[in-house]
CSV table of N, CA and C in Angstrom, one decimal:
chain,number,residue,atom,x,y,z
A,24,MET,N,-2.4,-29.4,-33.1
A,24,MET,CA,-2.0,-30.3,-32.2
A,24,MET,C,-1.8,-29.6,-30.7
A,25,ALA,N,-2.2,-30.1,-29.7
A,25,ALA,CA,-2.3,-29.2,-28.6
A,25,ALA,C,-0.9,-30.0,-27.7
A,26,GLU,N,-0.3,-28.8,-27.1
A,26,GLU,CA,1.0,-29.4,-25.9
A,26,GLU,C,0.6,-28.8,-24.8
A,27,ARG,N,1.4,-29.3,-24.1
A,27,ARG,CA,1.2,-29.0,-22.6
A,27,ARG,C,2.6,-28.1,-22.2
A,28,ASP,N,2.2,-27.0,-21.3
A,28,ASP,CA,3.4,-26.2,-20.9
A,28,ASP,C,4.3,-27.3,-20.0
A,29,GLY,N,5.3,-26.1,-19.5
A,29,GLY,CA,6.3,-27.1,-18.7
A,29,GLY,C,5.8,-27.6,-17.4
A,30,TYR,N,4.5,-27.3,-17.1
A,30,TYR,CA,4.0,-27.8,-15.8
A,30,TYR,C,2.9,-28.8,-16.1
A,31,GLY,N,2.7,-29.3,-17.5
A,31,GLY,CA,1.5,-30.1,-17.9
A,31,GLY,C,0.2,-29.8,-17.3
A,32,GLU,N,-0.1,-28.5,-17.1
A,32,GLU,CA,-1.1,-28.2,-16.9
A,32,GLU,C,-2.0,-27.0,-17.9
A,33,ARG,N,-1.4,-26.3,-18.5
A,33,ARG,CA,-2.2,-25.6,-19.5
A,33,ARG,C,-1.8,-26.0,-21.0
A,34,MET,N,-2.9,-25.9,-21.5
A,34,MET,CA,-3.1,-26.5,-22.9
A,34,MET,C,-2.8,-25.5,-24.0
A,35,VAL,N,-2.0,-25.7,-24.8
A,35,VAL,CA,-1.4,-24.6,-25.8
A,35,VAL,C,-2.0,-25.1,-27.0
A,36,SER,N,-3.0,-24.7,-28.0
A,36,SER,CA,-3.4,-25.2,-29.0
A,36,SER,C,-2.7,-24.6,-30.0
A,37,GLY,N,-1.7,-25.2,-30.8
A,37,GLY,CA,-1.0,-24.8,-31.7
A,37,GLY,C,-0.2,-23.4,-31.7
A,38,GLN,N,-0.5,-22.7,-30.5
A,38,GLN,CA,0.0,-21.5,-30.6
A,38,GLN,C,1.7,-21.6,-30.0
A,39,HIS,N,2.5,-20.9,-30.5
A,39,HIS,CA,3.7,-20.8,-30.3
A,39,HIS,C,4.3,-19.5,-29.5
A,40,TRP,N,4.6,-19.7,-28.5
A,40,TRP,CA,4.9,-18.2,-27.5
A,40,TRP,C,6.3,-17.8,-28.1
A,41,HIS,N,6.5,-16.6,-27.9
A,41,HIS,CA,7.7,-16.0,-28.2
A,41,HIS,C,8.9,-16.4,-27.0
A,42,VAL,N,9.7,-16.9,-27.6
A,42,VAL,CA,11.0,-17.3,-26.6
A,42,VAL,C,11.5,-16.0,-26.0
A,43,ILE,N,11.6,-15.9,-24.9
A,43,ILE,CA,12.2,-14.6,-24.1
A,43,ILE,C,13.5,-14.9,-24.2
A,44,ASP,N,14.2,-13.9,-24.8
A,44,ASP,CA,15.8,-13.9,-24.9
A,44,ASP,C,16.3,-12.7,-24.1
A,45,GLU,N,17.6,-12.9,-24.0
A,45,GLU,CA,18.3,-11.9,-23.2
A,45,GLU,C,18.0,-10.5,-23.5
A,46,ILE,N,17.8,-10.3,-25.0
A,46,ILE,CA,17.6,-9.1,-25.4
A,46,ILE,C,16.0,-8.5,-24.9
A,47,ASP,N,15.4,-9.4,-24.8
A,47,ASP,CA,13.9,-9.0,-24.0
A,47,ASP,C,14.0,-8.5,-22.6
A,48,LEU,N,15.1,-8.8,-22.0
A,48,LEU,CA,15.2,-8.5,-20.4
A,48,LEU,C,16.2,-7.4,-20.4
A,49,VAL,N,16.9,-7.0,-21.2
A,49,VAL,CA,18.3,-6.1,-21.1
A,49,VAL,C,17.8,-4.8,-20.2
A,50,GLY,N,16.7,-4.1,-21.1
A,50,GLY,CA,16.0,-2.8,-20.4
A,50,GLY,C,15.7,-3.1,-18.9
A,51,LEU,N,14.7,-4.1,-18.7
A,51,LEU,CA,14.4,-4.2,-17.3
A,51,LEU,C,15.7,-4.6,-16.4
A,52,ILE,N,16.6,-5.4,-16.8
A,52,ILE,CA,17.7,-5.7,-15.7
A,52,ILE,C,18.5,-4.5,-15.8
A,53,ALA,N,18.7,-3.7,-16.8
A,53,ALA,CA,19.4,-2.4,-16.5
A,53,ALA,C,18.9,-1.5,-15.8
A,54,ASP,N,17.3,-1.5,-15.9
A,54,ASP,CA,16.6,-0.5,-14.9
A,54,ASP,C,16.7,-1.0,-13.5
A,55,HIS,N,16.7,-2.3,-13.2
A,55,HIS,CA,16.8,-2.6,-11.9
A,55,HIS,C,18.2,-2.4,-11.4
A,56,ALA,N,19.2,-2.5,-12.3
A,56,ALA,CA,20.7,-2.2,-11.7
A,56,ALA,C,20.6,-0.7,-11.4
A,57,ARG,N,20.1,0.1,-12.2
A,57,ARG,CA,20.1,1.7,-11.8
A,57,ARG,C,19.3,1.9,-10.3
A,58,LEU,N,18.3,1.0,-10.2
A,58,LEU,CA,17.5,1.2,-8.9
A,58,LEU,C,18.2,0.8,-7.8
A,59,ARG,N,18.9,-0.4,-7.9
A,59,ARG,CA,19.7,-0.9,-6.8
A,59,ARG,C,20.8,0.2,-6.4
A,60,VAL,N,21.5,1.0,-7.5
A,60,VAL,CA,22.2,1.9,-7.2
A,60,VAL,C,21.8,3.0,-6.3
A,61,LEU,N,20.7,3.4,-6.8
A,61,LEU,CA,19.8,4.6,-5.9
A,61,LEU,C,19.5,3.9,-4.6
A,62,CYS,N,19.2,2.7,-4.6
A,62,CYS,CA,18.9,2.4,-3.0
A,62,CYS,C,20.0,2.3,-2.3
A,63,ASP,N,21.2,2.0,-3.0
A,63,ASP,CA,22.5,1.8,-2.1
A,63,ASP,C,22.6,3.6,-1.8
A,64,ARG,N,22.6,4.5,-2.5
A,64,ARG,CA,22.6,5.9,-2.0
A,64,ARG,C,21.8,6.3,-1.0
A,65,LEU,N,20.5,6.0,-1.2
A,65,LEU,CA,19.5,6.1,-0.2
A,65,LEU,C,19.9,5.5,1.2
A,66,GLU,N,20.6,4.3,1.1
A,66,GLU,CA,20.8,3.8,2.5
A,66,GLU,C,21.8,4.3,3.0
A,67,ALA,N,22.9,4.7,2.2
A,67,ALA,CA,23.8,5.7,2.7
A,67,ALA,C,23.4,6.8,3.4
A,68,CYS,N,22.5,7.5,3.0
A,68,CYS,CA,21.7,8.7,3.4
A,68,CYS,C,21.2,8.4,4.6
A,69,ALA,N,20.4,7.4,4.8
A,69,ALA,CA,19.8,6.8,6.2
A,69,ALA,C,20.8,6.2,7.2
A,70,ASP,N,21.9,5.7,6.7
A,70,ASP,CA,23.0,5.4,7.7
A,70,ASP,C,23.6,6.7,8.3
A,71,ALA,N,23.7,7.7,7.5
A,71,ALA,CA,24.3,8.9,8.1
A,71,ALA,C,23.5,9.8,9.1
A,72,LEU,N,22.2,9.4,9.1
A,72,LEU,CA,21.3,10.1,10.1
A,72,LEU,C,21.8,9.9,11.4
A,73,PRO,N,21.5,11.1,12.3
A,73,PRO,CA,20.8,12.0,12.0
A,73,PRO,C,21.5,13.3,11.3
A,74,ASP,N,22.9,13.1,11.0
A,74,ASP,CA,23.6,14.2,10.0
A,74,ASP,C,22.8,14.1,8.8
A,75,ARG,N,22.8,15.2,8.1
A,75,ARG,CA,22.3,15.2,6.5
A,75,ARG,C,23.4,15.1,5.7
A,76,VAL,N,23.2,14.4,4.6
A,76,VAL,CA,24.3,14.6,3.6
A,76,VAL,C,24.2,16.1,2.8
A,77,SER,N,25.5,16.1,2.1
A,77,SER,CA,25.5,17.4,1.5
A,77,SER,C,24.3,18.0,0.7
A,78,GLU,N,24.3,19.2,0.7
A,78,GLU,CA,23.3,19.9,-0.2
A,78,GLU,C,23.2,19.2,-1.9
A,79,ALA,N,24.3,19.1,-2.2
A,79,ALA,CA,24.5,18.8,-3.7
A,79,ALA,C,24.3,17.3,-3.8
A,80,GLU,N,24.4,16.4,-2.6
A,80,GLU,CA,23.9,15.1,-2.9
A,80,GLU,C,22.6,15.0,-2.6
A,81,THR,N,22.0,15.9,-1.8
A,81,THR,CA,20.7,15.9,-1.6
A,81,THR,C,19.7,16.0,-2.9
A,82,ASP,N,20.3,17.1,-3.6
A,82,ASP,CA,19.9,17.4,-4.8
A,82,ASP,C,19.9,16.5,-5.8
A,83,ALA,N,21.0,15.9,-5.9
A,83,ALA,CA,21.3,14.5,-6.8
A,83,ALA,C,20.3,13.6,-6.2
A,84,LEU,N,20.3,13.4,-5.1
A,84,LEU,CA,19.2,12.2,-4.9
A,84,LEU,C,17.9,12.5,-5.0
A,85,GLY,N,17.5,13.8,-4.9
A,85,GLY,CA,16.2,14.0,-5.2
A,85,GLY,C,15.9,13.7,-6.8
A,86,ARG,N,17.0,14.4,-7.6
A,86,ARG,CA,16.5,14.2,-9.1
A,86,ARG,C,16.6,12.8,-9.5
A,87,SER,N,17.6,12.0,-8.9
A,87,SER,CA,17.6,10.5,-9.2
A,87,SER,C,16.4,9.8,-8.9
A,88,LEU,N,15.9,10.3,-7.6
A,88,LEU,CA,14.7,9.3,-7.2
A,88,LEU,C,13.4,9.7,-8.0
A,89,CYS,N,13.3,11.1,-8.2
A,89,CYS,CA,12.1,11.4,-9.4
A,89,CYS,C,12.2,10.9,-10.7
A,90,ALA,N,13.6,11.0,-11.3
A,90,ALA,CA,13.6,10.2,-12.7
A,90,ALA,C,13.4,8.7,-12.4
A,91,MET,N,14.1,8.3,-11.6
A,91,MET,CA,13.9,6.7,-11.7
A,91,MET,C,12.4,6.2,-11.4
A,92,MET,N,11.7,6.8,-10.5
A,92,MET,CA,10.3,6.6,-10.1
A,92,MET,C,9.3,7.1,-11.2
A,93,VAL,N,9.6,7.8,-11.9
A,93,VAL,CA,8.8,8.3,-13.3
A,93,VAL,C,9.1,7.3,-14.4
A,94,ARG,N,10.3,6.8,-14.5
A,94,ARG,CA,10.9,6.1,-15.4
A,94,ARG,C,10.4,4.5,-15.0
A,95,HIS,N,11.0,4.0,-14.1
A,95,HIS,CA,10.7,2.7,-13.7
A,95,HIS,C,9.5,2.1,-13.6
A,96,PRO,N,8.2,2.6,-12.9
A,96,PRO,CA,7.1,2.0,-13.2
A,96,PRO,C,6.8,1.7,-14.4
A,97,ARG,N,7.0,2.6,-15.4
A,97,ARG,CA,6.1,2.5,-16.8
A,97,ARG,C,7.3,1.5,-17.5
A,98,GLN,N,8.4,1.5,-17.4
A,98,GLN,CA,9.6,0.7,-18.1
A,98,GLN,C,9.4,-0.9,-17.3
A,99,GLY,N,9.3,-0.9,-16.3
A,99,GLY,CA,9.0,-2.3,-15.5
A,99,GLY,C,7.8,-2.8,-15.9
A,100,THR,N,6.3,-2.2,-15.9
A,100,THR,CA,5.1,-2.6,-16.3
A,100,THR,C,5.2,-3.0,-17.7
A,101,ALA,N,5.9,-1.9,-18.4
A,101,ALA,CA,5.7,-2.1,-20.2
A,101,ALA,C,6.5,-3.7,-20.5
A,102,ALA,N,7.5,-3.8,-19.7
A,102,ALA,CA,8.3,-5.2,-19.9
A,102,ALA,C,7.7,-6.5,-19.5
A,103,ILE,N,7.0,-6.4,-18.4
A,103,ILE,CA,6.3,-7.3,-18.0
A,103,ILE,C,5.0,-7.6,-18.8
A,104,ASP,N,4.3,-6.2,-19.0
A,104,ASP,CA,3.2,-6.8,-20.0
A,104,ASP,C,3.5,-7.4,-21.3
A,105,ALA,N,4.5,-6.9,-21.6
A,105,ALA,CA,5.1,-7.4,-23.3
A,105,ALA,C,5.3,-8.7,-23.2
A,106,LEU,N,5.6,-9.3,-22.1
A,106,LEU,CA,6.1,-10.8,-22.0
A,106,LEU,C,5.0,-11.6,-21.5
A,107,PHE,N,4.2,-11.0,-20.6
A,107,PHE,CA,3.1,-12.0,-20.3
A,107,PHE,C,1.6,-11.4,-20.4
A,108,ALA,N,1.3,-10.2,-20.9
A,108,ALA,CA,-0.1,-9.6,-20.9
A,108,ALA,C,-1.1,-10.7,-21.9
A,109,ARG,N,-0.7,-11.4,-22.7
A,109,ARG,CA,-1.3,-12.2,-23.4
A,109,ARG,C,-2.0,-13.5,-22.6
A,110,ASP,N,-1.1,-13.8,-21.5
A,110,ASP,CA,-1.6,-14.9,-20.5
A,110,ASP,C,-2.4,-14.3,-19.3
A,111,ILE,N,-3.0,-13.3,-19.2
A,111,ILE,CA,-3.6,-12.7,-18.1
A,111,ILE,C,-4.8,-13.1,-17.6
A,112,ASP,N,-5.3,-14.1,-18.5
A,112,ASP,CA,-6.3,-15.0,-18.0
A,112,ASP,C,-5.9,-16.0,-17.1
A,113,ASP,N,-4.6,-16.4,-17.0
A,113,ASP,CA,-4.0,-17.6,-16.0
A,113,ASP,C,-4.0,-16.6,-14.6
A,114,PRO,N,-4.8,-17.2,-13.7
A,114,PRO,CA,-4.6,-16.7,-12.3
A,114,PRO,C,-3.4,-16.5,-11.8
A,115,LEU,N,-2.3,-17.1,-11.9
A,115,LEU,CA,-1.1,-17.0,-11.5
A,115,LEU,C,-0.6,-15.6,-12.1
A,116,THR,N,-0.5,-15.7,-13.4
A,116,THR,CA,0.1,-14.5,-14.0
A,116,THR,C,-0.6,-13.4,-13.5
A,117,ALA,N,-2.2,-13.2,-13.6
A,117,ALA,CA,-2.7,-12.2,-13.3
A,117,ALA,C,-2.4,-11.8,-11.9
A,118,ALA,N,-2.2,-12.5,-10.9
A,118,ALA,CA,-1.8,-12.2,-9.4
A,118,ALA,C,-0.5,-11.8,-9.3
A,119,LEU,N,0.6,-12.3,-10.1
A,119,LEU,CA,2.0,-11.6,-10.3
A,119,LEU,C,1.9,-10.4,-10.9
A,120,LEU,N,1.3,-10.1,-12.0
A,120,LEU,CA,1.3,-8.8,-12.6
A,120,LEU,C,0.4,-7.8,-11.8
A,121,GLY,N,-0.4,-8.2,-11.3
A,121,GLY,CA,-1.3,-7.2,-10.3
A,121,GLY,C,-0.3,-6.9,-8.9
A,122,ARG,N,0.4,-7.8,-8.6
A,122,ARG,CA,1.4,-7.3,-7.4
A,122,ARG,C,2.5,-6.3,-7.9
A,123,THR,N,3.1,-6.6,-9.0
A,123,THR,CA,4.0,-5.7,-9.7
A,123,THR,C,3.5,-4.4,-10.0
A,124,ARG,N,2.3,-4.5,-10.4
A,124,ARG,CA,1.8,-2.9,-10.6
A,124,ARG,C,1.5,-2.3,-9.5
A,125,GLY,N,1.0,-3.1,-8.3
A,125,GLY,CA,0.8,-2.4,-7.1
A,125,GLY,C,1.9,-2.0,-6.4
A,126,TRP,N,2.9,-2.5,-6.6
A,126,TRP,CA,4.2,-2.1,-6.1
A,126,TRP,C,4.6,-0.8,-6.5
A,127,HIS,N,4.6,-1.0,-8.1
A,127,HIS,CA,5.1,0.3,-8.8
A,127,HIS,C,4.3,1.5,-8.3
A,128,LEU,N,2.9,1.5,-8.0
A,128,LEU,CA,2.2,2.6,-7.4
A,128,LEU,C,2.7,3.0,-5.9
A,129,ARG,N,2.6,2.0,-5.3
A,129,ARG,CA,3.1,2.2,-3.9
A,129,ARG,C,4.7,2.9,-3.8
A,130,ALA,N,5.5,2.6,-4.5
A,130,ALA,CA,6.9,3.0,-4.7
A,130,ALA,C,6.7,4.6,-5.2
A,131,SER,N,5.8,4.8,-6.1
A,131,SER,CA,5.9,6.0,-6.7
A,131,SER,C,5.2,7.0,-5.6
A,132,ILE,N,4.4,6.7,-4.8
A,132,ILE,CA,3.9,7.5,-3.7
A,132,ILE,C,4.8,7.5,-2.7
A,133,HIS,N,5.8,6.6,-2.2
A,133,HIS,CA,6.7,6.9,-1.4
A,133,HIS,C,7.9,7.7,-1.7
A,134,ALA,N,8.1,7.3,-3.0
A,134,ALA,CA,9.0,8.4,-3.9
A,134,ALA,C,8.8,9.5,-3.4
A,135,ASP,N,7.4,10.1,-3.7
A,135,ASP,CA,7.2,11.6,-3.7
A,135,ASP,C,7.3,12.0,-2.1
A,136,ASP,N,7.0,11.3,-1.2
A,136,ASP,CA,7.2,11.5,0.1
A,136,ASP,C,8.5,11.9,0.4
A,137,ILE,N,9.5,10.9,0.0
A,137,ILE,CA,10.9,11.2,0.2
A,137,ILE,C,11.5,12.4,-0.5
A,138,ALA,N,11.4,12.4,-1.7
A,138,ALA,CA,11.6,13.7,-2.3
A,138,ALA,C,11.1,15.0,-1.9
A,139,ALA,N,9.9,15.2,-1.1
A,139,ALA,CA,9.5,16.2,-0.5
A,139,ALA,C,10.6,16.4,0.7
A,140,VAL,N,11.1,15.5,1.4
A,140,VAL,CA,11.8,15.6,2.4
A,140,VAL,C,13.3,16.3,2.0
A,141,LEU,N,13.5,15.4,0.9
A,141,LEU,CA,15.0,15.9,0.4
A,141,LEU,C,15.0,17.1,-0.3
A,142,SER,N,13.9,17.7,-0.8
A,142,SER,CA,13.7,19.3,-1.2
A,142,SER,C,13.5,20.2,-0.2
A,143,GLY,N,13.2,19.7,0.9
A,143,GLY,CA,12.9,20.6,2.2
A,143,GLY,C,11.4,21.0,2.1
A,144,ASP,N,10.6,20.5,1.5
A,144,ASP,CA,9.1,20.7,1.4
A,144,ASP,C,8.6,20.0,2.9
A,145,ALA,N,9.1,19.1,3.2
A,145,ALA,CA,8.8,18.3,4.6
A,145,ALA,C,9.9,18.1,5.5
A,146,THR,N,9.8,18.0,6.8
A,146,THR,CA,10.6,18.3,7.5
A,146,THR,C,10.4,17.2,8.8
A,147,PRO,N,10.5,15.7,8.6
A,147,PRO,CA,10.2,14.8,9.5
A,147,PRO,C,11.6,14.7,10.5
A,148,CYS,N,11.1,14.2,11.6
A,148,CYS,CA,12.4,13.7,12.4
A,148,CYS,C,13.6,12.9,11.8
A,149,ALA,N,14.8,12.9,12.2
A,149,ALA,CA,15.6,11.9,11.7
A,149,ALA,C,15.2,10.5,11.7
A,150,GLU,N,14.8,10.2,12.7
A,150,GLU,CA,13.9,8.6,12.7
A,150,GLU,C,12.9,8.5,11.8
A,151,ALA,N,12.1,9.2,11.7
A,151,ALA,CA,11.0,9.1,10.7
A,151,ALA,C,11.5,9.2,9.2
A,152,PHE,N,12.6,10.0,9.0
A,152,PHE,CA,13.0,10.0,7.7
A,152,PHE,C,13.6,8.7,7.5
A,153,GLY,N,14.7,8.4,8.5
A,153,GLY,CA,15.3,7.0,8.2
A,153,GLY,C,14.4,5.8,8.2
A,154,TYR,N,13.3,5.8,8.6
A,154,TYR,CA,12.2,4.8,8.5
A,154,TYR,C,11.6,4.9,7.3
A,155,MET,N,11.4,5.8,6.7
A,155,MET,CA,10.8,6.1,5.1
A,155,MET,C,12.0,5.6,4.3
A,156,LEU,N,13.1,6.1,4.5
A,156,LEU,CA,14.0,5.6,3.6
A,156,LEU,C,14.4,4.0,3.4
A,157,ARG,N,14.4,3.4,4.7
A,157,ARG,CA,14.6,2.0,4.7
A,157,ARG,C,13.4,1.1,4.3
A,158,GLY,N,12.3,1.7,4.8
A,158,GLY,CA,10.9,1.1,4.0
A,158,GLY,C,11.2,1.1,2.3
A,159,PHE,N,11.6,2.2,1.7
A,159,PHE,CA,11.5,2.5,0.4
A,159,PHE,C,12.6,1.5,-0.3
A,160,PHE,N,13.9,1.9,0.4
A,160,PHE,CA,14.8,0.8,-0.4
A,160,PHE,C,15.0,-0.7,0.1
A,161,ASP,N,14.5,-1.0,1.0
A,161,ASP,CA,14.2,-2.4,1.3
A,161,ASP,C,12.9,-3.1,0.3
A,162,GLY,N,11.9,-2.0,0.3
A,162,GLY,CA,11.0,-2.6,-0.3
A,162,GLY,C,11.3,-2.6,-1.9
A,163,CYS,N,12.2,-1.7,-2.6
A,163,CYS,CA,12.7,-1.9,-3.9
A,163,CYS,C,13.3,-3.0,-4.2
A,164,ARG,N,14.2,-3.3,-3.2
A,164,ARG,CA,15.1,-4.4,-3.4
A,164,ARG,C,14.3,-5.8,-3.5
A,165,ARG,N,13.3,-5.9,-2.7
A,165,ARG,CA,12.5,-7.2,-2.4
A,165,ARG,C,11.7,-7.1,-3.7
A,166,GLU,N,11.0,-6.3,-4.2
A,166,GLU,CA,10.4,-6.3,-5.4
A,166,GLU,C,11.3,-6.4,-6.5
A,167,ILE,N,12.3,-6.0,-6.9
A,167,ILE,CA,13.1,-6.4,-8.0
A,167,ILE,C,13.5,-7.9,-7.9
A,168,ASP,N,13.8,-8.5,-6.8
A,168,ASP,CA,13.9,-10.0,-6.7
A,168,ASP,C,12.5,-10.6,-7.2
A,169,PHE,N,11.7,-9.9,-6.6
A,169,PHE,CA,10.0,-10.5,-6.9
A,169,PHE,C,9.8,-10.6,-8.6
A,170,THR,N,10.2,-9.6,-9.0
A,170,THR,CA,9.9,-9.2,-10.2
A,170,THR,C,10.6,-10.2,-11.4
A,171,GLU,N,12.0,-10.4,-10.8
A,171,GLU,CA,12.8,-11.4,-11.6
A,171,GLU,C,12.4,-12.9,-11.5
A,172,LEU,N,11.9,-13.1,-10.0
A,172,LEU,CA,11.4,-14.6,-9.7
A,172,LEU,C,10.2,-14.9,-10.6
A,173,ALA,N,9.3,-13.8,-10.6
A,173,ALA,CA,8.0,-14.0,-11.6
A,173,ALA,C,8.2,-14.2,-12.8
A,174,ILE,N,9.4,-13.5,-13.4
A,174,ILE,CA,9.7,-13.6,-14.9
A,174,ILE,C,10.2,-15.1,-14.8
A,175,LEU,N,11.1,-15.9,-14.2
A,175,LEU,CA,11.4,-17.2,-14.1
A,175,LEU,C,10.2,-18.1,-14.0
A,176,ALA,N,9.5,-17.9,-13.2
A,176,ALA,CA,8.2,-18.7,-13.0
A,176,ALA,C,7.3,-18.6,-14.1
A,177,LEU,N,6.9,-17.5,-14.5
A,177,LEU,CA,5.9,-17.3,-15.4
A,177,LEU,C,6.7,-17.8,-16.8
A,178,GLY,N,7.8,-17.5,-17.1
A,178,GLY,CA,8.5,-17.7,-18.5
A,178,GLY,C,9.3,-18.9,-18.5
A,179,ALA,N,9.1,-19.7,-17.5
A,179,ALA,CA,9.9,-21.1,-17.3
A,179,ALA,C,10.0,-21.5,-18.6
A,180,GLY,N,9.2,-22.1,-19.4
A,180,GLY,CA,9.2,-23.0,-20.6
A,180,GLY,C,9.8,-22.0,-21.6
A,181,ARG,N,9.8,-20.8,-21.6
A,181,ARG,CA,9.9,-19.7,-22.8
A,181,ARG,C,11.2,-19.1,-22.6
A,182,LEU,N,11.9,-19.3,-21.6
A,182,LEU,CA,13.1,-18.4,-21.4
A,182,LEU,C,14.5,-19.2,-22.1
A,183,SER,N,15.1,-18.4,-22.8
A,183,SER,CA,16.4,-18.8,-23.7
A,183,SER,C,17.4,-19.2,-22.2
A,184,ARG,N,18.4,-20.1,-22.6
A,184,ARG,CA,19.4,-20.3,-21.8
A,184,ARG,C,20.0,-19.1,-20.9
A,185,ASN,N,20.3,-18.2,-22.0
A,185,ASN,CA,21.2,-16.9,-21.7
A,185,ASN,C,20.1,-15.9,-20.9
A,186,ALA,N,18.8,-15.9,-21.2
A,186,ALA,CA,17.8,-15.1,-20.4
A,186,ALA,C,17.6,-15.7,-18.9
A,187,ARG,N,17.8,-17.0,-18.8
A,187,ARG,CA,17.7,-17.6,-17.6
A,187,ARG,C,18.8,-17.3,-16.8
A,188,ALA,N,19.8,-17.4,-17.3
A,188,ALA,CA,21.2,-17.3,-16.8
A,188,ALA,C,21.3,-15.7,-16.1
A,189,ILE,N,20.8,-15.0,-17.0
A,189,ILE,CA,20.9,-13.4,-16.5
A,189,ILE,C,20.2,-13.3,-15.3
A,190,LEU,N,19.0,-13.9,-15.2
A,190,LEU,CA,18.0,-13.7,-14.0
A,190,LEU,C,18.5,-14.7,-12.9
A,191,VAL,N,19.0,-15.9,-13.1
A,191,VAL,CA,19.3,-16.5,-12.0
A,191,VAL,C,20.8,-16.1,-11.5
A,192,ASP,N,21.6,-15.8,-12.4
A,192,ASP,CA,23.0,-15.2,-11.7
A,192,ASP,C,22.6,-13.9,-11.0
A,193,GLY,N,21.7,-13.0,-11.5
A,193,GLY,CA,21.6,-11.6,-10.6
A,193,GLY,C,20.9,-12.0,-9.3
A,194,LEU,N,20.1,-13.1,-9.4
A,194,LEU,CA,19.3,-13.3,-8.1
A,194,LEU,C,20.4,-13.9,-7.2
A,195,CYS,N,21.2,-14.9,-7.7
A,195,CYS,CA,22.1,-15.5,-6.8
A,195,CYS,C,23.3,-14.8,-6.3
A,196,GLY,N,23.6,-13.6,-7.1
A,196,GLY,CA,24.6,-12.8,-6.8
A,196,GLY,C,24.3,-11.5,-5.8
A,197,ARG,N,23.2,-11.5,-5.6
A,197,ARG,CA,22.6,-10.6,-4.4
A,197,ARG,C,22.1,-11.2,-3.0
A,198,ASP,N,22.6,-10.6,-2.1
A,198,ASP,CA,22.1,-10.9,-0.6
A,198,ASP,C,20.6,-11.3,-0.8
A,199,ALA,N,20.5,-12.3,0.0
A,199,ALA,CA,19.0,-12.8,0.4
A,199,ALA,C,18.4,-12.1,1.4
A,200,GLY,N,19.1,-11.0,1.9
A,200,GLY,CA,18.5,-10.3,3.2
A,200,GLY,C,17.4,-9.8,3.0
């Protein structure tokens, strides 16, 4: 028997999709929380410019940034792929997954540039470094929201009440800045 999805457009022939429960999102949501904390720390660094943060904080930021950007793209992409890769033939799914993967690549490149400054390998002027930092953390925050909105859109009919609540509460609890 064929069913229609929540939008009445896609036919699903006797195939039952995995319900997306909160346990499926816990790793991604925790990763997003860690990335938001890092963004807050980088924003504090940008706000302090032209003064530099302490050497200890600079080292800690560099380590956190490198660890996060090595882990985040893999974990973020793996979570999205696990939930939606089998629907990649859908144009909306393909577009949203492609955008998420593209962001992860760009963010990793920008993180490498910022890490080079934090390590002292590059020395841009304070204005340029502030611009780099703001572009990175503003982009991270937008992409976190985008990813969570994409999960809400793509998983609309598959999200459990708790999974939907985690995503909606998180999005509503953050500034729309």
